[in-house]
Coordinates of N, CA and C in Angstrom, one line a residue:
M1 N 169.1 157.4 67.4 CA 168.9 156.0 67.1 C 169.8 155.2 68.1
S2 N 169.7 153.9 68.0 CA 170.4 153.1 69.0 C 170.7 151.7 68.5
V3 N 171.2 150.9 69.4 CA 171.5 149.5 69.1 C 170.2 148.8 68.7
T4 N 170.2 148.1 67.6 CA 169.1 147.4 67.2 C 169.2 145.9 67.3
R5 N 170.4 145.4 67.4 CA 170.6 144.0 67.5 C 172.0 143.7 68.1
V6 N 172.1 142.6 68.9 CA 173.3 142.1 69.4 C 173.2 140.6 69.1
E7 N 174.2 140.1 68.3 CA 174.2 138.6 68.0 C 175.5 138.1 68.5
K8 N 175.4 137.0 69.4 CA 176.5 136.3 69.9 C 176.5 134.9 69.4
D9 N 177.6 134.5 68.7 CA 177.7 133.2 68.1 C 178.9 132.4 68.6
P10 N 178.7 131.6 69.7 CA 179.8 130.9 70.3 C 180.5 129.9 69.3
E11 N 179.7 129.4 68.3 CA 180.4 128.5 67.4 C 181.4 129.2 66.5
S12 N 181.1 130.4 66.0 CA 182.0 131.1 65.2 C 182.9 132.1 66.0
L13 N 182.7 132.1 67.3 CA 183.4 133.0 68.2 C 183.3 134.5 67.8
T14 N 182.1 134.9 67.5 CA 181.8 136.3 67.1 C 180.7 136.9 67.9
M15 N 180.8 138.2 68.0 CA 179.7 139.0 68.6 C 179.5 140.2 67.6
T16 N 178.3 140.4 67.2 CA 178.1 141.6 66.3 C 177.0 142.5 66.9
V17 N 177.4 143.8 67.0 CA 176.5 144.8 67.5 C 176.1 145.7 66.4
T18 N 174.8 145.9 66.2 CA 174.3 146.7 65.1 C 173.5 147.8 65.6
A19 N 173.7 149.0 65.0 CA 172.9 150.2 65.5 C 172.6 151.0 64.3
E20 N 171.5 151.7 64.4 CA 171.1 152.7 63.4 C 171.6 154.1 63.9
L21 N 172.1 154.9 62.9 CA 172.6 156.2 63.2 C 171.9 157.2 62.3
D22 N 171.6 158.3 62.9 CA 170.9 159.4 62.2 C 172.0 160.2 61.5
A23 N 172.6 159.6 60.4 CA 173.7 160.2 59.7 C 173.9 159.4 58.4
T24 N 174.5 160.1 57.4 CA 174.8 159.5 56.1 C 176.0 158.5 56.4
V25 N 176.3 157.7 55.4 CA 177.4 156.8 55.5 C 178.7 157.6 55.7
E26 N 178.8 158.6 54.9 CA 180.0 159.5 54.9 C 180.2 160.1 56.3
R27 N 179.1 160.6 56.9 CA 179.2 161.2 58.2 C 179.5 160.1 59.3
A28 N 178.9 159.0 59.2 CA 179.2 157.9 60.1 C 180.7 157.5 60.0
W29 N 181.3 157.4 58.8 CA 182.7 157.1 58.6 C 183.6 158.1 59.4
Q30 N 183.2 159.3 59.4 CA 184.0 160.3 60.1 C 184.2 160.0 61.6
L31 N 183.3 159.3 62.2 CA 183.4 158.9 63.6 C 184.7 158.1 63.8
W32 N 185.1 157.3 62.8 CA 186.3 156.5 62.8 C 187.5 157.3 62.2
A33 N 187.3 158.0 61.2 CA 188.4 158.7 60.4 C 188.9 159.9 61.1
D34 N 188.2 160.6 61.9 CA 188.6 161.8 62.6 C 189.0 161.4 64.1
P35 N 190.3 161.4 64.4 CA 190.7 161.0 65.8 C 190.0 161.8 66.9
R36 N 189.7 163.1 66.6 CA 189.1 163.9 67.7 C 187.7 163.5 67.9
Q37 N 187.0 163.1 66.9 CA 185.6 162.6 67.1 C 185.7 161.2 67.7
F38 N 186.6 160.3 67.3 CA 186.7 159.0 67.9 C 187.0 159.1 69.4
E39 N 187.8 160.1 69.8 CA 188.1 160.3 71.3 C 186.8 160.6 72.1
Q40 N 185.8 161.1 71.4 CA 184.6 161.5 72.1 C 183.6 160.4 72.4
W41 N 183.8 159.3 71.7 CA 182.8 158.2 71.9 C 183.4 156.8 72.2
W42 N 184.6 156.6 71.9 CA 185.2 155.2 72.2 C 185.6 155.1 73.6
G43 N 184.9 154.2 74.4 CA 185.2 154.0 75.8 C 184.1 154.4 76.7
P44 N 184.1 153.9 77.9 CA 183.0 154.2 78.8 C 183.2 155.6 79.3
P45 N 182.1 156.2 79.8 CA 182.1 157.6 80.4 C 183.2 157.7 81.4
G46 N 184.0 158.7 81.4 CA 185.1 158.9 82.3 C 186.4 158.2 81.9
H47 N 186.3 157.4 80.8 CA 187.5 156.6 80.3 C 187.6 156.7 78.8
L48 N 187.3 157.9 78.3 CA 187.3 158.0 76.8 C 188.7 157.9 76.3
A49 N 188.9 157.7 75.0 CA 190.1 157.4 74.4 C 190.9 158.7 74.2
T50 N 192.2 158.6 74.2 CA 193.2 159.6 73.8 C 194.0 159.0 72.7
V51 N 193.9 159.5 71.4 CA 194.6 158.9 70.3 C 196.0 159.4 70.3
V52 N 197.0 158.5 70.1 CA 198.4 158.8 70.0 C 198.8 158.8 68.6
D53 N 198.5 157.8 67.8 CA 198.7 157.7 66.4 C 197.4 157.2 65.7
H54 N 197.2 157.8 64.5 CA 196.0 157.5 63.8 C 196.3 157.4 62.3
D55 N 196.4 156.2 61.7 CA 196.7 156.0 60.3 C 195.7 155.0 59.8
L56 N 194.5 155.5 59.3 CA 193.4 154.7 59.0 C 193.4 154.3 57.5
R57 N 194.4 153.5 57.2 CA 194.6 152.9 55.9 C 195.2 151.6 56.0
A58 N 194.9 150.7 55.0 CA 195.5 149.3 55.1 C 197.0 149.4 55.4
G59 N 197.4 148.7 56.4 CA 198.8 148.7 56.8 C 199.1 149.7 57.9
G60 N 198.1 150.6 58.2 CA 198.3 151.6 59.2 C 198.1 151.1 60.6
R61 N 198.2 152.0 61.5 CA 198.1 151.6 62.9 C 197.4 152.8 63.7
I62 N 196.6 152.4 64.6 CA 195.9 153.3 65.5 C 196.3 152.9 66.9
T63 N 196.9 153.8 67.6 CA 197.3 153.6 69.0 C 196.6 154.6 69.9
F64 N 196.0 154.2 71.0 CA 195.3 155.1 71.9 C 195.3 154.5 73.3
F65 N 194.9 155.3 74.2 CA 194.8 154.8 75.6 C 193.5 155.4 76.2
M66 N 193.0 154.8 77.2 CA 191.9 155.3 78.0 C 192.4 155.4 79.5
A67 N 192.3 156.6 80.0 CA 192.7 156.8 81.4 C 191.5 157.1 82.2
G68 N 191.5 156.5 83.4 CA 190.3 156.6 84.3 C 190.5 157.8 85.3
T69 N 189.5 158.1 86.0 CA 189.5 159.2 86.9 C 190.4 158.9 88.1
E70 N 190.8 157.7 88.3 CA 191.7 157.3 89.5 C 193.1 157.0 89.0
G71 N 193.5 157.4 87.8 CA 194.8 157.2 87.3 C 195.1 156.0 86.6
E72 N 194.1 155.0 86.5 CA 194.4 153.8 85.8 C 194.4 154.1 84.3
R73 N 195.2 153.3 83.5 CA 195.4 153.5 82.1 C 195.3 152.2 81.4
H74 N 194.6 152.2 80.3 CA 194.4 151.0 79.4 C 194.9 151.4 78.0
D75 N 196.0 150.8 77.5 CA 196.5 151.0 76.2 C 196.0 150.0 75.2
S76 N 195.8 150.5 74.0 CA 195.4 149.6 72.9 C 196.1 150.0 71.6
R77 N 196.2 149.0 70.7 CA 196.8 149.2 69.4 C 195.9 148.4 68.4
W78 N 195.6 149.1 67.4 CA 194.8 148.5 66.3 C 195.7 148.5 65.0
E79 N 195.8 147.4 64.4 CA 196.5 147.3 63.1 C 195.4 147.3 62.1
V80 N 195.5 148.2 61.1 CA 194.4 148.3 60.1 C 194.7 147.3 59.0
I81 N 193.8 146.3 58.9 CA 194.0 145.3 57.9 C 193.4 145.7 56.5
A82 N 192.2 146.4 56.6 CA 191.6 146.9 55.4 C 190.8 148.1 55.7
A83 N 190.8 149.0 54.8 CA 190.0 150.3 54.9 C 189.4 150.6 53.5
D84 N 188.1 150.6 53.4 CA 187.4 151.0 52.2 C 186.4 152.1 52.6
P85 N 186.9 153.3 52.7 CA 186.0 154.4 53.1 C 184.9 154.6 52.1
P86 N 183.7 154.9 52.5 CA 183.2 155.1 53.9 C 182.4 153.9 54.4
R87 N 182.7 152.7 53.9 CA 181.8 151.6 54.3 C 182.4 150.4 55.0
H88 N 183.7 150.3 55.0 CA 184.3 149.0 55.5 C 185.6 149.3 56.2
L89 N 185.8 148.6 57.3 CA 187.1 148.8 58.1 C 187.3 147.4 58.8
E90 N 188.6 146.9 58.7 CA 189.0 145.7 59.4 C 190.2 146.0 60.2
L91 N 190.1 145.6 61.5 CA 191.2 145.9 62.4 C 191.6 144.7 63.2
W92 N 192.9 144.6 63.6 CA 193.3 143.7 64.6 C 193.5 144.5 65.9
D93 N 192.9 144.0 67.0 CA 192.8 144.7 68.2 C 193.7 144.0 69.3
A94 N 194.5 144.8 70.0 CA 195.2 144.1 71.1 C 195.4 145.1 72.3
D95 N 195.3 144.6 73.5 CA 195.7 145.4 74.7 C 197.2 145.3 74.7
V96 N 197.8 146.4 75.0 CA 199.3 146.5 74.9 C 199.8 147.1 76.2
D97 N 201.1 146.9 76.5 CA 201.8 147.5 77.6 C 202.3 148.9 77.2
D98 N 203.0 149.5 78.1 CA 203.4 150.9 77.9 C 204.4 151.0 76.7
D99 N 205.0 149.8 76.3 CA 205.9 149.8 75.2 C 205.3 149.4 73.9
G100 N 203.9 149.2 73.9 CA 203.2 148.8 72.7 C 203.2 147.4 72.4
R101 N 203.7 146.5 73.3 CA 203.7 145.1 73.1 C 202.4 144.5 73.6
P102 N 201.8 143.5 72.9 CA 200.6 142.9 73.4 C 200.8 142.3 74.8
N103 N 199.9 142.5 75.7 CA 199.9 141.9 77.1 C 199.8 140.4 77.0
D104 N 200.5 139.7 77.9 CA 200.3 138.3 78.0 C 198.9 137.9 78.3
G105 N 198.4 136.9 77.6 CA 197.0 136.5 77.8 C 196.0 137.3 77.1
N106 N 196.3 138.3 76.4 CA 195.4 139.1 75.7 C 195.7 139.0 74.2
A107 N 195.3 137.9 73.6 CA 195.5 137.7 72.2 C 194.7 138.7 71.4
M108 N 195.3 139.0 70.2 CA 194.6 140.0 69.4 C 193.3 139.4 68.9
T109 N 192.3 140.3 68.6 CA 191.0 139.9 68.1 C 190.8 140.7 66.9
A110 N 189.9 140.3 66.0 CA 189.6 141.0 64.8 C 188.3 141.8 65.0
M111 N 188.3 143.0 64.4 CA 187.0 143.7 64.4 C 186.7 144.1 62.9
I112 N 185.5 143.9 62.5 CA 185.1 144.3 61.2 C 183.9 145.3 61.4
I113 N 184.1 146.5 60.8 CA 183.1 147.5 60.9 C 182.5 147.7 59.5
T114 N 181.2 147.7 59.4 CA 180.5 148.0 58.2 C 179.5 149.1 58.4
I115 N 179.4 149.9 57.4 CA 178.4 151.0 57.5 C 177.6 151.0 56.2
D116 N 176.3 150.8 56.3 CA 175.4 150.7 55.2 C 174.3 151.8 55.3
E117 N 173.9 152.3 54.1 CA 172.9 153.4 54.1 C 171.5 152.8 54.0
R118 N 170.6 153.5 54.7 CA 169.2 153.2 54.6 C 168.5 154.5 54.1
D119 N 167.3 154.4 53.7 CA 166.5 155.5 53.2 C 166.5 156.6 54.2
G120 N 166.4 157.9 53.8 CA 166.2 159.0 54.7 C 167.4 159.4 55.4
G121 N 168.6 159.1 54.9 CA 169.9 159.6 55.6 C 170.2 158.8 56.8
V122 N 169.7 157.7 57.0 CA 170.0 156.8 58.2 C 171.0 155.8 57.7
S123 N 172.0 155.5 58.6 CA 173.0 154.5 58.4 C 172.9 153.4 59.4
V124 N 173.3 152.2 59.0 CA 173.4 151.1 59.9 C 174.9 150.8 60.1
M125 N 175.4 150.8 61.3 CA 176.8 150.5 61.6 C 176.8 149.2 62.4
A126 N 177.6 148.2 61.9 CA 177.7 146.9 62.6 C 179.2 146.8 62.9
I127 N 179.5 146.4 64.2 CA 180.8 146.1 64.7 C 180.8 144.6 65.0
R128 N 181.6 143.9 64.2 CA 181.7 142.4 64.5 C 183.0 142.1 65.1
T129 N 183.0 141.5 66.2 CA 184.3 141.1 66.9 C 184.5 139.6 66.7
Q130 N 185.7 139.2 66.3 CA 186.0 137.8 66.1 C 187.0 137.5 67.3
F131 N 186.6 136.6 68.2 CA 187.5 136.3 69.3 C 188.4 135.2 69.0
D132 N 189.5 135.1 69.7 CA 190.5 134.1 69.5 C 190.2 132.7 70.1
S133 N 189.3 132.7 71.1 CA 189.0 131.5 71.8 C 187.6 131.6 72.5
Q134 N 187.0 130.5 72.8 CA 185.8 130.4 73.5 C 186.0 131.1 74.9
A135 N 187.1 130.8 75.6 CA 187.3 131.4 76.9 C 187.5 132.9 76.8
G136 N 188.1 133.4 75.7 CA 188.3 134.8 75.5 C 187.0 135.5 75.3
M137 N 186.1 134.9 74.5 CA 184.8 135.4 74.2 C 184.0 135.5 75.5
E138 N 184.0 134.4 76.3 CA 183.2 134.4 77.5 C 183.7 135.4 78.5
E139 N 185.0 135.6 78.6 CA 185.6 136.6 79.5 C 185.1 138.0 79.1
V140 N 185.2 138.3 77.9 CA 184.8 139.7 77.4 C 183.3 139.9 77.6
I141 N 182.5 138.9 77.4 CA 181.1 139.1 77.6 C 180.8 139.2 79.0
A142 N 181.5 138.4 79.9 CA 181.2 138.6 81.3 C 181.7 139.9 81.9
M143 N 182.6 140.5 81.2 CA 183.1 141.9 81.6 C 182.1 143.0 81.3
G144 N 181.1 142.6 80.5 CA 180.1 143.6 80.2 C 180.2 144.3 78.8
V145 N 180.8 143.7 77.9 CA 181.1 144.3 76.6 C 179.8 144.7 75.9
E146 N 178.7 143.9 76.1 CA 177.5 144.2 75.4 C 176.9 145.6 75.9
E147 N 176.9 145.7 77.2 CA 176.4 147.0 77.8 C 177.4 148.1 77.4
G148 N 178.7 147.8 77.4 CA 179.6 148.8 77.0 C 179.4 149.3 75.5
M149 N 179.1 148.4 74.6 CA 178.8 148.8 73.3 C 177.5 149.7 73.2
R150 N 176.5 149.4 74.0 CA 175.3 150.2 74.0 C 175.7 151.6 74.5
I151 N 176.6 151.7 75.4 CA 177.0 153.1 75.9 C 177.8 153.8 74.8
V152 N 178.7 153.1 74.2 CA 179.4 153.6 73.1 C 178.5 154.2 72.0
F153 N 177.5 153.5 71.6 CA 176.6 153.9 70.6 C 175.8 155.1 71.0
S154 N 175.4 155.2 72.3 CA 174.7 156.4 72.8 C 175.7 157.6 72.8
Q155 N 177.0 157.4 73.0 CA 177.9 158.5 72.9 C 178.1 158.9 71.4
I156 N 178.0 158.0 70.5 CA 178.1 158.3 69.1 C 176.9 159.3 68.7
E157 N 175.8 159.0 69.3 CA 174.6 159.9 69.0 C 174.9 161.3 69.4
A158 N 175.5 161.5 70.6 CA 175.9 162.8 71.1 C 176.9 163.5 70.2
V159 N 177.9 162.7 69.7 CA 178.9 163.3 68.8 C 178.3 163.7 67.5
L160 N 177.4 162.9 67.0 CA 176.7 163.3 65.7 C 175.9 164.6 65.9
A161 N 175.3 164.7 67.1 CA 174.4 165.9 67.3 C 175.3 167.1 67.5
S162 N 176.5 167.0 68.1 CA 177.2 168.2 68.5 C 178.4 168.5 67.6
T163 N 178.8 167.6 66.7 CA 180.0 167.9 65.9 C 179.6 168.0 64.4
P164 N 180.0 169.1 63.8 CA 179.6 169.3 62.4 C 180.2 168.3 61.5
A165 N 179.5 168.0 60.4 CA 180.0 167.0 59.5 C 181.3 167.5 58.8

């Protein structure tokens, strides 16, 4: 299955990417809950995530980095605002420096992930990003986040096919 809808709302500073997954809600949740599965799909090919810390509960933190083939490194930190397994996750997202501090000019954004079940063992996952400003939203969209999310969801399909529940 794949991305079924991308909604960009400049007034509310949100972008929501929705996809259908050939998996139960519980199986789809494992994509977030298991750091080894998360590492296989989050990020573009050649720049997948390496999880450093993974505490997927309200008040927890997920830290990870993506390293490219030419030595570049991109660090991230997510603060878990809410987690209601297996259907709902809220995160604050920030690019951080090597010491875990948010980079100047990269204000934190919110991500809300929902997973709903459809008939036949199919789930619908939506990732809604709340941007801090119009300029921030425009910058991320210009960087190709929509295409990046399509790639991420295609990688999810591969993880679902190759990793046991």
